Amino acid sequence: MGTGKKATGTPIKIGGIDMLIPGVDFTTVGKVAKAYFDCVNDNGGINGHPVKYILYNEQLNPAQEAALARKLVEKDKVVGIVGNTSFAECGTNAKYYASKGFVVLGAGVQAECYSTPSFAETNMGPRYSNIGAAQALIRAGVKKIAIATPDTISAYADGGVVQLGKQKGVEVKVFPTHLPVTDATSQLIQMYQFAGDGNGILIDFTPDTAPAFMKAAIAQGIVNKVKWGSSTPIANTFMAAQFPEFDGHLWINQEFSNVDPSVGPDSALMFAILKKYAPKIAPQAFSQMGYMDGKFATHALLSIKGAVTAASYNAAVKGLKNQKTDMLCKPFYVGSLSYHIPNNWDITVDYKGGNVVVKEKCFPIAPVDNSITQTRKWEKQYHLQG
Amino acid sequence: MSSVLAFSVFGVDWQFIKPFIVIGLAFGGVYALSGVGLVVLYRATGVLNIAFGAIGAAGALIAYWLLNHTGCPEWLAFTVCVAFGGVVNLAYGMVFGPAFARRDPLVKMMGTLGLALILLGIMAWMAPVGGAFARFLPLPSSQHRYAIFGTSVSLTQIISIALALVLTAGVSVFLRVTKLGTAMRALANDREITATLGVPVRRVEAAAWFGSGLACGAAGLILPDLLTSLDYSALTFLVISSLAAALIGRLSSLWWTMIGGLAVGLAQSVISPYASISAYRSAAPFVLAIVALLYLSRRRVVTISRATG
């Protein structure tokens, strides 16, 4: 890699599966991973071999998810799986991937992405991101939090905030939301009526759905009346530019560094790669996930001595330790663990003048359940972060 | 938030219910608007057009595209949205209307389901969800808000309710007073006899297709503003609530359809603050339609005969 010449050898096949349903588009993760591999291929590839990235979309359909995983592994003969993001695919395919010895480098949403050995996600997912946002809101003084999440993941994604509320003496009410959202105004009024002035409303939606709630808040004149928390997906400049009314009123949990090329070399390279290989994709959190998936998969591939096979690639993925990047608070790792939550520190951001600005620097996600506590023990025990 | 609590309705403070009444009436206005359009078309042609929502959604997407990708002024984009409903409805009626004229109502309805699916497919192809961007089609009227009985009401919400009332009254007068309206009523009674009497059936039907299409286009324009997002799948399923309104009007009474539309919108919205039943709000149109149909047909005599041979 780094030769500046196109790779011309036998392609190394890598696959991915991303969910695309009305109201939620996760294909950005896979598309940016592909852009990363395209850049690798234009710069010598993996010891002269280009990466051929095969990306499938699924529509939140378990039968389709299972079929696509088997197609990738058994028909397409991919050596690894990278860039997966879905509401349900982790649960559907965790056992299958484990049976084949695959460890997916992706971006997770549901519980199985963070509780089985088959996945190592570059993000922390909605549960921990919501906890981070709730921590920030509680630090800001709220006594009540109304939280809304897509109903398909609500129990998992909101459960951590409920536990945090119990620990901190903060009343939490969950509003599971069916997508596509058909009456954001009514739901928002319910949330506001629960929270009351000065307290917190936490929304956990992608930029396809969150704007409906934000528009409704502006129309109802309640932007200034509560403190707004959010998980990571709305931490981007195109949302900041669309919603200047929210400047200074947001506590968005950002699982990664701020989306800004000046943050460091990885952030700068991501902007450059997007510009050249995926110009239609705006720099955003999903781009960071895809970028890191591509980067860490490439590191695993480059570490292989000998033939690149499914066995050698997945062994190399498990060998990833202390992967430093300016996109994360702490280094990324995989290791041979029974589950992986390598991303468990994050920052809080806000909107200001069309930009996203840092409101709080890196802080640890509260260990409201045993998973985070155990993860931090493993990090020390196996020196996973150096 | 008001701390002065006047009284409660089934355990929920009246102050909390007021905004839901406004939201419900505004949505109800749109349901009434499209419900009246459905009934007018059904009375004139016998077609229950379940592509109504999809046509409105397609018109709204075209208006969105004109506003965001061309230098088109707002008034023109909004006009195109409404006109699109009329033109597509008219085109469908003129091309497929004659072929379906003698078929069962169910077959006629399934024809419009085909149109809905085609439009949904085109929208999914030309304007896919995702790219992590949401679409909006805000109306300038949303910028104007008024405090009525202590609740914030937007001009769009007022327009929605007023338009339903004006359209219902206007169409009722039109059907009674004008020659074309009389011809439409005659068609509703008996197409064959009306044709024998020299009424230009196809021209009258064309007027019904076009007019109801305009109502559909208007609904497609207002609804994204009320929904605070332009989601074509949500708009397409607007037809469910409108159908409930039309059924409450027994597919014949414009005023009952309007009342039905408002009732459906109100019922869906007002149950929102009641945690124990709010999950069932999407069932409100069906429940209301069933209750209305049972009530309205309570004195109907059903004769069952059996052929002997």
XYZ file of C-alpha atoms in Angstrom:
695
model
C 0.000 0.000 0.000
C 1.099 3.581 -0.509
C 2.656 2.991 -3.930
C 0.369 5.406 -5.757
C -0.266 2.688 -8.357
C -3.462 0.769 -9.012
C -3.503 -2.723 -7.554
C -3.841 -5.324 -10.301
C -3.507 -8.666 -8.524
C -6.196 -11.205 -7.705
C -8.986 -9.394 -5.843
C -9.516 -10.015 -2.137
C -13.258 -10.229 -1.570
C -14.821 -8.449 1.396
C -18.593 -8.205 1.888
C -21.092 -6.080 3.765
C -24.833 -5.864 4.526
C -26.579 -2.567 5.325
C -30.192 -1.872 6.172
C -32.284 0.506 4.057
C -35.903 1.081 5.109
C -38.249 4.082 4.905
C -37.000 6.524 7.502
C -33.567 4.943 8.040
C -30.622 4.649 5.669
C -27.578 2.804 6.977
C -25.972 2.248 3.579
C -23.661 5.219 4.135
C -21.458 3.036 6.369
C -20.863 0.442 3.655
C -20.512 3.065 0.929
C -17.763 4.868 2.841
C -16.002 1.565 3.641
C -16.054 0.958 -0.121
C -14.624 4.440 -0.739
C -11.794 3.600 1.684
C -11.065 0.350 -0.169
C -11.190 2.193 -3.522
C -8.511 4.511 -2.169
C -6.467 1.516 -0.995
C -6.847 -0.071 -4.448
C -5.600 3.085 -6.162
C -2.564 3.049 -3.925
C -1.164 -0.417 -4.394
C -3.912 -2.411 -2.672
C -3.035 -5.138 -0.168
C 0.439 -6.139 -1.362
C -0.711 -5.591 -4.951
C -4.133 -7.184 -4.541
C -7.198 -4.930 -4.803
C -10.059 -5.275 -2.336
C -13.319 -6.133 -4.066
C -16.087 -4.910 -1.769
C -19.547 -6.430 -2.246
C -22.306 -4.483 -0.480
C -25.898 -5.729 -0.159
C -28.907 -3.839 1.194
C -31.571 -5.435 3.342
C -35.039 -4.217 4.327
C -35.197 -5.266 8.003
C -36.134 -8.753 6.915
C -34.509 -11.616 8.896
C -34.910 -14.121 6.052
C -33.199 -11.717 3.686
C -30.455 -10.961 6.236
C -29.748 -14.666 6.737
C -29.740 -15.332 2.990
C -27.388 -12.440 2.240
C -24.891 -13.513 4.931
C -24.828 -17.036 3.485
C -24.512 -15.668 -0.048
C -21.529 -13.545 0.952
C -19.754 -16.345 2.798
C -20.660 -19.380 0.686
C -21.290 -18.067 -2.844
C -19.314 -14.854 -3.100
C -16.551 -16.455 -0.996
C -15.641 -13.285 0.872
C -12.795 -13.564 3.357
C -14.333 -11.055 5.737
C -17.374 -8.948 6.460
C -17.054 -5.216 6.974
C -19.366 -2.207 7.289
C -22.568 -3.975 8.392
C -25.230 -1.813 10.033
C -28.818 -2.844 10.689
C -31.545 -2.860 13.305
C -31.637 -6.657 13.279
C -28.820 -8.262 11.282
C -26.543 -8.876 14.291
C -29.254 -10.940 15.975
C -30.082 -12.844 12.817
C -26.539 -13.760 11.847
C -24.477 -13.786 15.063
C -24.527 -17.584 15.381
C -23.880 -18.127 11.677
C -20.846 -15.833 11.664
C -19.548 -17.527 14.822
C -19.949 -20.945 13.192
C -17.840 -19.770 10.261
C -15.253 -18.056 12.470
C -16.093 -14.575 11.138
C -15.758 -11.398 13.188
C -17.605 -8.538 11.541
C -16.104 -5.051 11.658
C -19.162 -2.857 11.447
C -21.357 -0.341 13.199
C -23.907 -1.801 15.572
C -27.412 -0.992 16.700
C -29.007 -3.890 18.575
C -27.938 -5.835 21.663
C -26.362 -8.784 19.815
C -23.843 -6.454 18.173
C -22.382 -5.843 21.640
C -23.036 -9.116 23.411
C -21.750 -11.824 21.016
C -18.214 -12.601 19.802
C -19.200 -12.167 16.118
C -19.075 -8.384 15.980
C -16.558 -5.665 16.791
C -18.233 -2.338 16.145
C -16.444 0.957 15.670
C -19.405 2.771 17.215
C -20.932 2.195 20.634
C -24.504 2.008 19.317
C -27.694 3.717 20.444
C -27.846 2.212 23.948
C -24.504 3.587 25.071
C -24.805 6.765 23.016
C -28.181 7.478 24.636
C -26.624 6.862 28.057
C -23.884 9.356 27.143
C -26.461 11.941 26.046
C -28.475 11.365 29.240
C -25.296 11.760 31.340
C -24.709 15.117 29.663
C -28.319 16.209 30.241
C -28.144 15.195 33.911
C -24.891 17.136 34.298
C -26.786 20.087 32.791
C -29.324 19.798 35.606
C -32.396 18.029 34.200
C -34.646 16.130 36.615
C -36.799 14.363 34.028
C -35.956 12.875 30.624
C -38.390 11.865 27.876
C -36.646 9.607 25.358
C -37.852 8.479 21.912
C -36.275 5.712 19.859
C -37.506 3.544 16.939
C -39.835 0.936 18.455
C -37.893 -1.982 16.964
C -34.853 -1.224 19.138
C -36.474 0.720 21.971
C -36.160 -1.850 24.771
C -32.402 -2.151 24.237
C -31.618 1.400 23.161
C -33.607 3.122 25.920
C -32.960 0.562 28.664
C -29.611 2.049 29.665
C -31.089 5.527 30.138
C -33.846 4.055 32.321
C -31.179 2.384 34.494
C -29.116 5.554 34.623
C -32.217 7.489 35.678
C -32.808 5.072 38.555
C -29.208 5.461 39.711
C -29.273 9.243 39.507
C -32.823 9.848 40.761
C -33.987 11.203 37.417
C -37.452 10.278 36.140
C -37.303 8.736 32.660
C -40.191 7.973 30.314
C -39.727 6.025 27.100
C -41.661 6.820 23.891
C -41.145 3.957 21.405
C -41.720 5.363 17.922
C -42.986 3.499 14.904
C -41.197 4.389 11.666
C -41.840 6.105 9.367
C -43.067 8.619 11.906
C -46.529 9.878 10.948
C -47.293 12.468 13.615
C -44.127 13.858 15.133
C -45.943 16.883 16.572
C -48.327 14.829 18.713
C -45.515 12.683 20.050
C -43.315 15.658 20.762
C -46.095 17.389 22.705
C -46.524 14.230 24.790
C -42.788 14.202 25.492
C -42.802 17.883 26.405
C -45.824 17.438 28.641
C -43.963 14.696 30.516
C -40.601 16.455 30.751
C -41.773 19.985 31.509
C -39.836 23.218 31.230
C -36.107 23.032 31.871
C -35.919 19.248 31.662
C -34.691 16.915 28.940
C -36.059 15.493 25.693
C -33.738 12.905 24.169
C -34.254 11.851 20.545
C -32.506 8.842 19.070
C -33.094 8.985 15.323
C -31.100 9.207 12.123
C -31.142 12.383 9.999
C -34.010 10.842 8.002
C -36.388 11.024 10.977
C -34.997 13.421 13.621
C -35.815 16.538 11.530
C -39.551 15.814 11.786
C -39.285 16.191 15.570
C -36.998 19.203 15.340
C -39.355 20.955 12.888
C -42.259 20.168 15.195
C -40.347 21.622 18.162
C -39.747 24.847 16.245
C -43.399 25.032 15.173
C -44.587 24.449 18.742
C -42.159 27.021 20.134
C -40.543 24.658 22.627
C -36.923 24.662 21.424
C -35.875 27.040 24.205
C -38.039 25.466 26.867
C -36.231 22.146 27.306
C -32.719 20.740 27.003
C -32.357 18.560 23.907
C -30.321 15.401 24.012
C -29.559 13.146 21.080
C -27.553 10.118 20.130
C -24.801 10.517 17.539
C -26.516 10.485 14.111
C -27.523 14.161 14.019
C -24.012 15.386 14.850
C -23.225 16.780 11.405
C -22.961 20.118 9.685
C -25.830 19.646 7.247
C -28.208 19.192 10.187
C -26.572 22.101 12.035
C -27.077 24.305 8.984
C -30.739 23.273 8.710
C -31.567 23.907 12.356
C -29.916 27.124 13.599
C -32.824 27.450 16.071
C -31.191 24.661 18.096
C -27.833 26.435 18.488
C -26.784 26.154 22.120
C -29.742 23.964 23.089
C -28.322 20.539 22.206
C -26.402 17.908 24.147
C -25.620 15.464 21.328
C -23.584 12.449 22.275
C -20.894 12.056 19.616
C -19.371 8.580 19.670
C -16.427 9.817 17.620
C -14.375 12.976 17.352
C -16.053 16.047 15.907
C -16.512 15.730 12.130
C -13.815 18.179 11.196
C -10.756 17.671 8.952
C -8.555 19.640 11.346
C -9.031 17.121 14.178
C -6.218 14.891 12.930
C -4.822 12.827 10.045
C -7.659 10.267 9.921
C -10.319 12.971 9.872
C -8.450 14.838 7.124
C -8.035 11.637 5.111
C -11.743 10.820 5.467
C -12.694 14.207 4.028
C -10.237 13.685 1.149
C -11.522 10.156 0.443
C -15.144 11.275 0.477
C -14.334 14.117 -1.893
C -12.630 11.821 -4.383
C -14.451 8.490 -4.049
C -17.886 9.285 -2.598
C -18.635 12.941 -3.382
C -22.381 12.529 -2.816
C -21.874 11.504 0.821
C -21.622 14.324 3.353
C -19.032 13.986 6.121
C -20.943 12.717 9.160
C -20.868 10.106 11.924
C -21.904 7.303 9.540
C -18.971 8.279 7.304
C -16.633 8.001 10.301
C -17.972 4.507 11.050
C -17.451 3.388 7.443
C -14.014 4.985 7.298
C -12.842 3.209 10.460
C -14.342 -0.112 9.328
C -12.348 0.192 6.091
C -9.196 1.319 7.887
C -9.157 -1.433 10.526
C -10.029 -4.132 7.976
C -7.120 -2.888 5.855
C -4.799 -3.016 8.871
C -5.912 -6.597 9.518
C -5.321 -7.541 5.866
C -1.860 -5.943 5.851
C -0.884 -7.840 9.009
C -1.458 -11.252 7.385
C 1.674 -13.210 6.606
C 0.940 -15.585 3.752
C -2.287 -16.296 1.910
C -5.338 -14.165 2.605
C -8.133 -16.562 3.481
C -11.244 -16.284 5.620
C -9.333 -17.993 8.443
C -6.229 -15.806 8.199
C -8.217 -12.579 7.793
C -10.534 -13.220 10.766
C -7.579 -14.285 12.914
C -5.935 -10.987 11.956
C -9.097 -9.091 12.926
C -9.045 -10.756 16.353
C -5.416 -9.693 16.628
C -6.246 -5.994 16.257
C -5.116 -4.101 19.374
C -4.323 -0.510 20.269
C -5.484 0.884 16.899
C -4.996 4.601 17.378
C -7.153 7.062 15.467
C -8.097 10.677 16.006
C -11.721 9.652 15.450
C -12.009 7.858 18.798
C -11.316 8.934 22.383
C -9.449 5.684 23.033
C -7.706 3.200 20.694
C -9.828 0.568 18.925
C -9.292 -3.152 19.468
C -10.970 -6.516 18.850
C -9.248 -9.357 20.725
C -10.617 -12.819 21.441
C -13.421 -11.692 23.719
C -16.933 -13.023 24.232
C -18.245 -9.579 23.208
C -16.757 -6.276 22.143
C -17.511 -2.702 23.205
C -14.199 -1.064 22.276
C -15.809 2.357 21.848
C -16.938 3.312 25.358
C -15.748 6.891 25.784
C -17.178 9.844 23.898
C -17.794 13.575 23.673
C -20.790 15.941 23.700
C -21.384 18.353 20.832
C -23.807 21.158 19.966
C -24.745 23.268 16.936
C -23.309 26.756 16.480
C -23.666 28.894 13.367
C -24.139 25.956 11.018
C -21.243 24.013 12.531
C -20.949 21.269 15.114
C -18.898 22.344 18.121
C -17.515 20.365 21.050
C -19.431 21.012 24.286
C -17.759 18.406 26.520
C -14.472 16.578 25.975
C -14.000 12.796 26.206
C -15.790 11.167 29.139
C -16.479 7.517 30.040
C -19.931 6.071 29.434
C -21.526 5.296 32.795
C -21.304 1.570 33.616
C -25.031 1.140 34.238
C -24.788 -2.545 33.377
C -22.066 -5.124 33.766
C -20.997 -5.086 30.094
C -19.064 -1.831 30.326
C -17.520 -2.759 33.685
C -16.323 -6.099 32.278
C -15.088 -4.451 29.080
C -12.896 -2.039 31.043
C -11.491 -4.960 33.038
C -10.568 -6.779 29.805
C -8.957 -3.649 28.411
C -6.558 -3.588 31.361
C -6.135 -7.347 31.639
C -5.207 -7.892 27.955
C -3.562 -4.505 27.356
C -5.986 -3.908 24.498
C -5.340 -0.180 24.405
C -1.601 -0.246 24.910
C -46.083 25.326 30.434
C -49.264 26.460 32.142
C -49.309 25.634 35.799
C -52.958 26.583 36.177
C -54.851 23.371 35.703
C -58.538 23.879 35.056
C -60.026 20.390 34.941
C -59.161 16.974 33.718
C -60.714 14.704 31.110
C -60.481 11.026 32.078
C -57.466 11.822 34.234
C -55.623 13.986 31.702
C -55.476 17.705 32.291
C -57.546 19.756 29.831
C -54.535 21.997 29.170
C -52.662 18.920 27.899
C -55.503 17.883 25.598
C -56.007 21.226 23.853
C -53.002 21.038 21.474
C -54.074 17.543 20.411
C -57.517 18.863 19.469
C -55.921 21.422 17.166
C -53.588 18.839 15.612
C -56.442 16.359 15.224
C -58.780 18.839 13.566
C -56.019 19.901 11.150
C -55.299 16.303 10.140
C -59.047 15.710 10.063
C -59.397 18.585 7.620
C -57.014 16.838 5.223
C -58.835 13.520 5.659
C -62.131 15.302 5.022
C -60.715 17.047 1.960
C -59.570 13.830 0.363
C -62.613 11.922 1.646
C -64.925 14.367 -0.144
C -62.831 13.950 -3.299
C -63.165 10.171 -2.998
C -66.930 10.373 -2.565
C -67.451 12.741 -5.517
C -65.483 10.397 -7.764
C -67.258 7.318 -6.442
C -70.677 8.837 -6.958
C -69.904 9.836 -10.540
C -67.905 6.817 -11.701
C -68.322 4.006 -9.175
C -64.546 3.991 -8.632
C -63.149 3.984 -5.108
C -59.750 5.486 -5.837
C -57.244 4.073 -3.367
C -54.363 5.668 -5.279
C -55.385 8.997 -3.737
C -52.560 9.110 -1.208
C -49.907 8.016 -3.695
C -50.992 10.673 -6.221
C -50.828 13.370 -3.528
C -47.408 12.112 -2.400
C -46.060 12.165 -5.967
C -47.318 15.731 -6.459
C -45.664 16.795 -3.204
C -42.355 15.222 -4.251
C -42.504 17.071 -7.584
C -43.111 20.347 -5.739
C -40.178 19.531 -3.430
C -37.939 18.864 -6.419
C -38.994 22.073 -8.160
C -38.294 24.123 -5.030
C -34.974 22.530 -4.165
C -33.435 21.754 -7.533
C -34.725 24.509 -9.803
C -35.312 28.190 -9.337
C -39.052 27.620 -9.312
C -41.037 30.096 -7.199
C -43.092 28.659 -4.351
C -46.479 29.581 -5.799
C -45.698 27.737 -9.019
C -44.383 24.616 -7.265
C -47.484 24.482 -5.065
C -49.748 24.957 -8.093
C -47.947 22.136 -9.893
C -48.495 19.888 -6.858
C -52.255 20.472 -6.897
C -52.505 20.354 -10.707
C -50.510 17.112 -10.831
C -53.235 15.426 -8.777
C -55.891 16.592 -11.225
C -53.932 15.642 -14.338
C -52.866 12.162 -13.191
C -56.351 11.365 -11.939
C -57.851 12.603 -15.190
C -55.356 10.657 -17.308
C -56.078 7.442 -15.383
C -59.829 8.005 -15.643
C -59.722 8.673 -19.374
C -57.439 5.737 -20.205
C -58.796 3.085 -17.850
C -62.221 4.455 -16.945
C -64.049 3.163 -20.041
C -62.425 -0.273 -19.761
C -63.506 -0.621 -16.132
C -66.919 1.046 -16.565
C -68.916 -2.187 -16.657
C -66.829 -4.090 -14.119
C -67.571 -4.706 -10.442
C -66.680 -1.946 -7.965
C -64.047 -4.263 -6.504
C -62.330 -4.635 -9.894
C -62.456 -0.878 -10.402
C -60.852 -0.363 -7.005
C -58.113 -2.905 -7.698
C -57.266 -0.973 -10.866
C -56.473 2.070 -8.735
C -54.413 -0.110 -6.398
C -52.280 -0.859 -9.452
C -51.858 2.873 -10.029
C -50.877 3.353 -6.357
C -48.240 0.618 -6.560
C -46.816 1.996 -9.809
C -46.545 5.476 -8.306
C -44.980 4.079 -5.115
C -42.430 2.215 -7.238
C -41.578 5.329 -9.236
C -41.201 7.376 -6.053
C -38.961 4.731 -4.473
C -36.865 4.709 -7.643
C -36.662 8.445 -8.335
C -36.666 9.723 -4.748
C -35.340 6.912 -2.552
C -35.364 7.286 1.191
C -31.988 7.809 2.694
C -28.802 9.498 1.843
C -29.341 10.445 5.489
C -31.331 13.513 4.466
C -34.948 14.243 5.271
C -37.237 16.078 2.853
C -39.506 18.923 3.893
C -42.247 20.795 2.099
C -43.101 23.605 4.503
C -45.815 26.061 3.530
C -45.295 29.776 4.147
C -48.510 29.710 6.176
C -46.749 27.705 8.955
C -44.761 30.822 9.812
C -47.941 32.472 11.037
C -49.083 31.263 14.443
C -51.904 32.444 16.646
C -52.859 31.754 20.249
C -56.440 30.490 20.316
C -57.883 29.441 23.697
C -54.348 29.325 25.018
C -53.117 26.965 22.330
C -50.732 27.734 19.496
C -52.402 27.272 16.101
C -50.665 27.699 12.747
C -52.271 29.241 9.688
C -51.734 25.941 7.835
C -53.867 24.170 10.452
C -56.583 26.802 10.053
C -56.400 26.494 6.245
C -56.702 22.729 6.465
C -59.928 22.895 8.467
C -61.345 25.817 6.478
C -60.555 24.188 3.137
C -62.434 21.047 4.148
C -65.486 23.122 5.099
C -65.335 25.309 1.982
C -64.809 22.360 -0.352
C -67.667 20.389 1.158
C -70.036 23.355 0.980
C -68.843 24.326 -2.501
C -69.179 20.832 -3.947
C -72.593 20.371 -2.331
C -73.834 23.574 -3.966
C -72.135 22.675 -7.249
C -73.841 19.283 -7.384
C -77.247 20.833 -6.717
C -77.093 24.013 -8.769
C -75.014 23.416 -11.885
C -75.808 21.364 -14.971
C -72.595 19.395 -14.606
C -73.372 18.695 -10.964
C -76.846 17.475 -11.835
C -75.337 15.214 -14.494
C -72.908 13.806 -11.909
C -75.765 13.062 -9.531
C -77.676 11.420 -12.351
C -74.648 9.274 -13.176
C -74.478 8.187 -9.569
C -78.062 6.936 -9.805
C -77.890 5.103 -13.128
C -75.138 5.365 -15.665
C -77.039 3.634 -18.499
C -80.216 5.714 -18.227
C -78.185 8.897 -17.893
C -76.301 8.054 -21.077
C -79.567 7.247 -22.878
C -80.855 10.676 -21.924
C -78.009 12.259 -23.863
C -75.739 13.258 -21.005
C -72.091 13.253 -22.224
C -71.033 10.581 -19.741
C -67.336 10.619 -20.480
C -67.134 14.387 -20.176
C -68.957 14.333 -16.854
C -66.729 11.531 -15.584
C -63.648 13.457 -16.748
C -64.780 16.424 -14.667
C -65.190 14.143 -11.639
C -61.751 12.575 -12.129
C -60.121 15.976 -12.543
C -61.950 17.672 -9.683
C -61.306 14.882 -7.210
C -57.678 14.830 -8.342
C -57.333 18.494 -7.432
C -58.604 17.713 -3.924
C -56.059 14.922 -3.745
C -53.277 17.298 -4.872
C -54.314 19.858 -2.249
C -54.209 17.181 0.456
C -50.737 16.155 -0.767
C -49.596 19.745 -0.419
C -50.931 20.363 3.091
C -50.122 17.029 4.700
C -46.275 17.209 4.553
C -46.459 20.507 6.383
C -48.649 19.008 9.102
C -46.420 15.920 9.299
C -43.298 18.133 9.452
C -41.652 15.865 6.882
C -42.210 14.753 3.308
C -42.354 11.001 3.604
C -44.059 9.519 0.574
C -44.942 6.249 2.275
C -46.708 8.080 5.127
C -48.527 10.267 2.593
C -49.565 7.269 0.522
C -51.293 5.702 3.504
C -53.292 8.877 4.050
C -55.885 7.098 1.962
C -56.745 4.794 4.893
C -58.058 7.628 7.051
C -59.753 9.249 4.048
C -61.448 5.960 3.191
C -62.728 5.734 6.757
C -64.170 9.244 6.379
C -65.795 8.274 3.067
C -67.261 5.129 4.641
C -68.686 7.153 7.502
C -70.370 9.211 4.762
C -71.560 5.888 3.260
C -69.793 6.915 0.052
C -72.662 9.283 -0.680
C -72.997 12.092 1.879
C -70.427 14.846 1.522
C -71.267 16.447 4.868
C -71.073 13.158 6.769
C -67.789 12.461 5.012
C -66.453 15.794 6.193
C -67.655 15.152 9.727
C -66.170 11.667 9.504
C -62.795 13.051 8.406
C -62.682 15.519 11.271
C -63.782 12.812 13.715
C -61.076 10.419 12.517
C -58.377 13.080 12.842
C -59.660 14.129 16.241
C -59.932 10.578 17.563
C -56.415 9.679 16.390
C -54.932 12.723 18.030
C -56.912 13.105 21.242
C -56.131 9.591 22.458
C -52.391 10.370 22.229
C -52.059 11.614 25.831
C -53.781 8.482 27.199
C -50.857 6.123 27.663
C -53.003 3.003 28.021
C -54.696 3.401 24.605
C -52.390 5.674 22.608
C -50.712 2.654 21.007
C -54.027 1.928 19.259
C -54.423 5.357 17.684
C -53.780 4.009 14.190
C -56.840 1.778 14.616
C -59.084 4.804 15.187
C -60.153 5.191 11.511
C -61.292 1.568 11.312
C -63.095 1.614 14.647
C -64.935 4.810 13.783
C -65.845 3.519 10.314
C -67.188 0.242 11.727
C -69.187 1.996 14.449
C -70.604 4.464 11.912
C -71.528 1.733 9.444
C -73.227 -0.340 12.134
C -75.144 2.675 13.394
C -76.168 3.932 9.981
C -77.385 0.528 8.824
C -79.220 -0.337 12.063
C -82.667 -0.236 10.432
C -81.708 -1.741 7.125
C -83.691 -4.878 6.263
C -81.586 -7.620 4.767
C -83.457 -10.129 2.670
C -81.856 -13.485 2.133
C -83.371 -15.695 -0.525
C -82.386 -19.108 -1.747
C -82.904 -20.371 -5.231
C -84.920 -23.551 -5.374
C -84.776 -25.852 -8.274
